[in-house]
XYZ file of C-alpha atoms in Angstrom:
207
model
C 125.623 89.520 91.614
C 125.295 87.034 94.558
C 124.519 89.862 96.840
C 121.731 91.312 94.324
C 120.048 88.004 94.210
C 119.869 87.850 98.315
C 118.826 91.357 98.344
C 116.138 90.549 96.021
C 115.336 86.453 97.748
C 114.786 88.721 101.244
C 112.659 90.934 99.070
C 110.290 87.952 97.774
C 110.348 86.259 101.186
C 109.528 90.050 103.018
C 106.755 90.273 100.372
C 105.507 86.758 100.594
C 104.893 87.234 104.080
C 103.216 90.109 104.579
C 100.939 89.919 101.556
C 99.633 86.288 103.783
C 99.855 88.327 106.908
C 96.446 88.926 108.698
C 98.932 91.701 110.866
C 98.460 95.395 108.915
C 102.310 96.183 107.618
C 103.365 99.288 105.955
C 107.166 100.997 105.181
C 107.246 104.767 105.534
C 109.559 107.191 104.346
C 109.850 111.092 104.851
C 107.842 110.990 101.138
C 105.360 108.860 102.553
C 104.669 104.865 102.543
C 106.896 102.658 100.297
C 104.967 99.390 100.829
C 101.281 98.545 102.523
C 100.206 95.786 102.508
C 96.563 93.951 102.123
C 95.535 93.381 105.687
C 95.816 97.138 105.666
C 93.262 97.701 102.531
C 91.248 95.041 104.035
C 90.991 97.071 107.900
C 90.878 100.228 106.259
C 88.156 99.477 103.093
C 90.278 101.663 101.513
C 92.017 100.158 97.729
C 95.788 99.860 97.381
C 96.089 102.999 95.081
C 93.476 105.193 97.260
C 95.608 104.288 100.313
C 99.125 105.169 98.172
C 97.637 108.540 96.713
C 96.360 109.776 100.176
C 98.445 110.933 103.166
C 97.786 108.107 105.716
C 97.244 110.909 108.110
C 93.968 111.077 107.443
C 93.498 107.769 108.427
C 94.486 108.697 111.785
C 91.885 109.745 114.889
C 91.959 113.220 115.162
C 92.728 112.916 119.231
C 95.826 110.415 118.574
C 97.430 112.174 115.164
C 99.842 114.629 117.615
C 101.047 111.938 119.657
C 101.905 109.303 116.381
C 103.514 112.470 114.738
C 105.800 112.922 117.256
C 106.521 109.326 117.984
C 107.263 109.238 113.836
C 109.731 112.053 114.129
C 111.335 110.861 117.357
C 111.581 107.370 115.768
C 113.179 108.517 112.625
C 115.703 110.826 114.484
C 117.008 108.347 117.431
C 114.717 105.715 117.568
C 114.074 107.158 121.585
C 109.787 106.626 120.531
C 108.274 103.882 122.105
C 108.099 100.596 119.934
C 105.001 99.925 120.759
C 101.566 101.679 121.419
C 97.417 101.885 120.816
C 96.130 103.829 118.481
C 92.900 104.249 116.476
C 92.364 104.501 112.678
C 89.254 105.593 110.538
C 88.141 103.276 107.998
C 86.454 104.390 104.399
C 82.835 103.833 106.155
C 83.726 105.914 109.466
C 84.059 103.310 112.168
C 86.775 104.005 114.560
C 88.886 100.866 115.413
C 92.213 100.284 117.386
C 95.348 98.945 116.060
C 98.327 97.586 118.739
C 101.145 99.390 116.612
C 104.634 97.849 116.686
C 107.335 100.481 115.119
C 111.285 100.281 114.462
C 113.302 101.684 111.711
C 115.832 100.434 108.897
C 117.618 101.835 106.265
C 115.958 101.116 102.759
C 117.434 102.246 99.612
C 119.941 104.709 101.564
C 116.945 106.159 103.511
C 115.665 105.935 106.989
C 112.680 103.751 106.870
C 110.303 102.797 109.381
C 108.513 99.819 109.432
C 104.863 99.682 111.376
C 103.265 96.515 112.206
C 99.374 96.652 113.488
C 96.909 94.118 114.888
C 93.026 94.824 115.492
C 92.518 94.676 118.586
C 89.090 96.773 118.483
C 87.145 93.658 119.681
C 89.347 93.568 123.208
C 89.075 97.024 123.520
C 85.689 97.416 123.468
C 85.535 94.228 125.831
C 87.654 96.182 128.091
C 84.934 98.778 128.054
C 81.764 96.622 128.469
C 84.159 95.252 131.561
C 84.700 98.442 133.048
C 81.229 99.461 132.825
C 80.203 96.292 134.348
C 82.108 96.853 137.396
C 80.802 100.587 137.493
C 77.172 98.671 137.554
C 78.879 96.401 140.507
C 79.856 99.582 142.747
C 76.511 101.228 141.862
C 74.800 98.193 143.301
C 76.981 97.541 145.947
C 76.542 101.391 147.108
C 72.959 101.011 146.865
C 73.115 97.797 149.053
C 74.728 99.143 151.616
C 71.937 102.586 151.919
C 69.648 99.895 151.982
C 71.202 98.094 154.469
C 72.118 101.427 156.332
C 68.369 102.452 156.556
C 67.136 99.718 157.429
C 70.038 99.662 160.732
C 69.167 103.026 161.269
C 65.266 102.775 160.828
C 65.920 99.506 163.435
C 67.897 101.678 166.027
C 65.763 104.714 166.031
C 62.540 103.144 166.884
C 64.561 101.464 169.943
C 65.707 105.029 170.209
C 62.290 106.528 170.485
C 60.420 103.962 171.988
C 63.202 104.418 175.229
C 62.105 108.093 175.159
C 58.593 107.521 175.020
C 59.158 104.895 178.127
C 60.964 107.754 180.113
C 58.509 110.401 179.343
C 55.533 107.606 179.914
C 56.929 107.267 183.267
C 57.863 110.959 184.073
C 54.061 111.688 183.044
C 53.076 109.348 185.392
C 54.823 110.931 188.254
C 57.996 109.520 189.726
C 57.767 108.008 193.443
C 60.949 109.639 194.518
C 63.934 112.167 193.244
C 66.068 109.402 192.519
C 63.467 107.615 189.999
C 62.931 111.481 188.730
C 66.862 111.668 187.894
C 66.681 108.340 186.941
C 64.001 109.226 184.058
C 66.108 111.842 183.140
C 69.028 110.391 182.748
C 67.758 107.669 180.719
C 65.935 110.666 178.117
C 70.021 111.791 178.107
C 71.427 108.966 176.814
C 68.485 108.231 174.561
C 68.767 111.825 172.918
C 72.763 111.065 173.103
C 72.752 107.596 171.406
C 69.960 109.660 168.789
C 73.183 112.116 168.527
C 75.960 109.815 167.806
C 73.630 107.783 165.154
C 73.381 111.076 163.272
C 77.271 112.013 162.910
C 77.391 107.759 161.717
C 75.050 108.832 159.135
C 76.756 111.994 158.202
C 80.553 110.281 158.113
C 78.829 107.985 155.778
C 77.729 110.362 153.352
């Protein structure tokens, strides 16, 4: 008798809190859920008796229902599934949202029962997103920075580039006073055309 009324004190206290809990909790068994309670009907939109009379499969994200199957069989068999994880849910109206799911099992009634615990955490997730697309926006702009500042270098260094050239060929036209001024034109054409050259490959080993 003493044991009965603890049993059945734990039970009041178990249901106590998680009927005040703003966490989602449910009990499954092989048969399907033993307890949900209202935090659950409340994410979900779904009533207490739609939720016990449908497989909660369904309430699953088609892309995640594999992986929480075999977490639910590995959890039941040797408790080797992770006891924790993110997973979405469908509610009544559609809208995806993500629960941080905390699993571990019991025996209840001389059955293996597993207990889930699940916060919303669809409002940091899709933070997380607006975050990362923000910093895809940052190395956009960066990238875009650095062309402009790239074409603007390179529109800087091949004017110097040409003008040198035009100098040269200004003075070749002109008629150099000696061989040595000739080779001296020419060489500085070279290095022109070869400085012209090694701006190029910069440019390519950027892109």
């Amino acid at each position: 008798a003493h044991a009965r009324r603890q049993l059945e004190d734990s039970e009041r206290k178990f249901r106590l809190l998680a009927e005040s809990s703003h966490a989602m909790i449910a009990l499954l068994q092989d048969e399907g859920a033993v307890y949900l309670n209202p935090a659950l009907m409340r994410l979900t939109g779904y009533s207490h008796d739609a939720l016990m009379q449908t497989s909660l499969w369904d309430l699953l994200h088609p892309d995640d229902r594999d992986m929480i199957r075999s977490y639910r069989g590995r959890c039941l068999r040797d408790q080797t599934a992770p006891s924790s994880y993110e997973t979405r849910i469908l509610t009544k109206s559609g809208e995806t949202r993500w629960l941080d799911i905390r699993a571990s099992t019991f025996e209840l009634g001389g059955k293996q029962t597993i207990l889930v615990t699940g916060l919303d955490i669809t409002e940091r997730k899709r933070a997380e997103e607006q975050l990362r697309e923000m910093e895809a926006h940052l190395r956009q702009a960066q990238k875009v920075e650095a062309i402009d500042t790239l074409e603007g270098g390179i529109s800087h260094d091949f004017n110097n580039i040409l003008m040198a050239i035009m100098g040269y060929s200004s003075m070749l036209s002109g008629g150099a006073e000696n061989q040595s001024d000739l080779l001296a034109d020419i060489e500085g054409i070279n290095h022109s055309v070869e400085r012209a050259s090694v701006l190029t490959r910069k440019l390519l080993a950027f892109g």
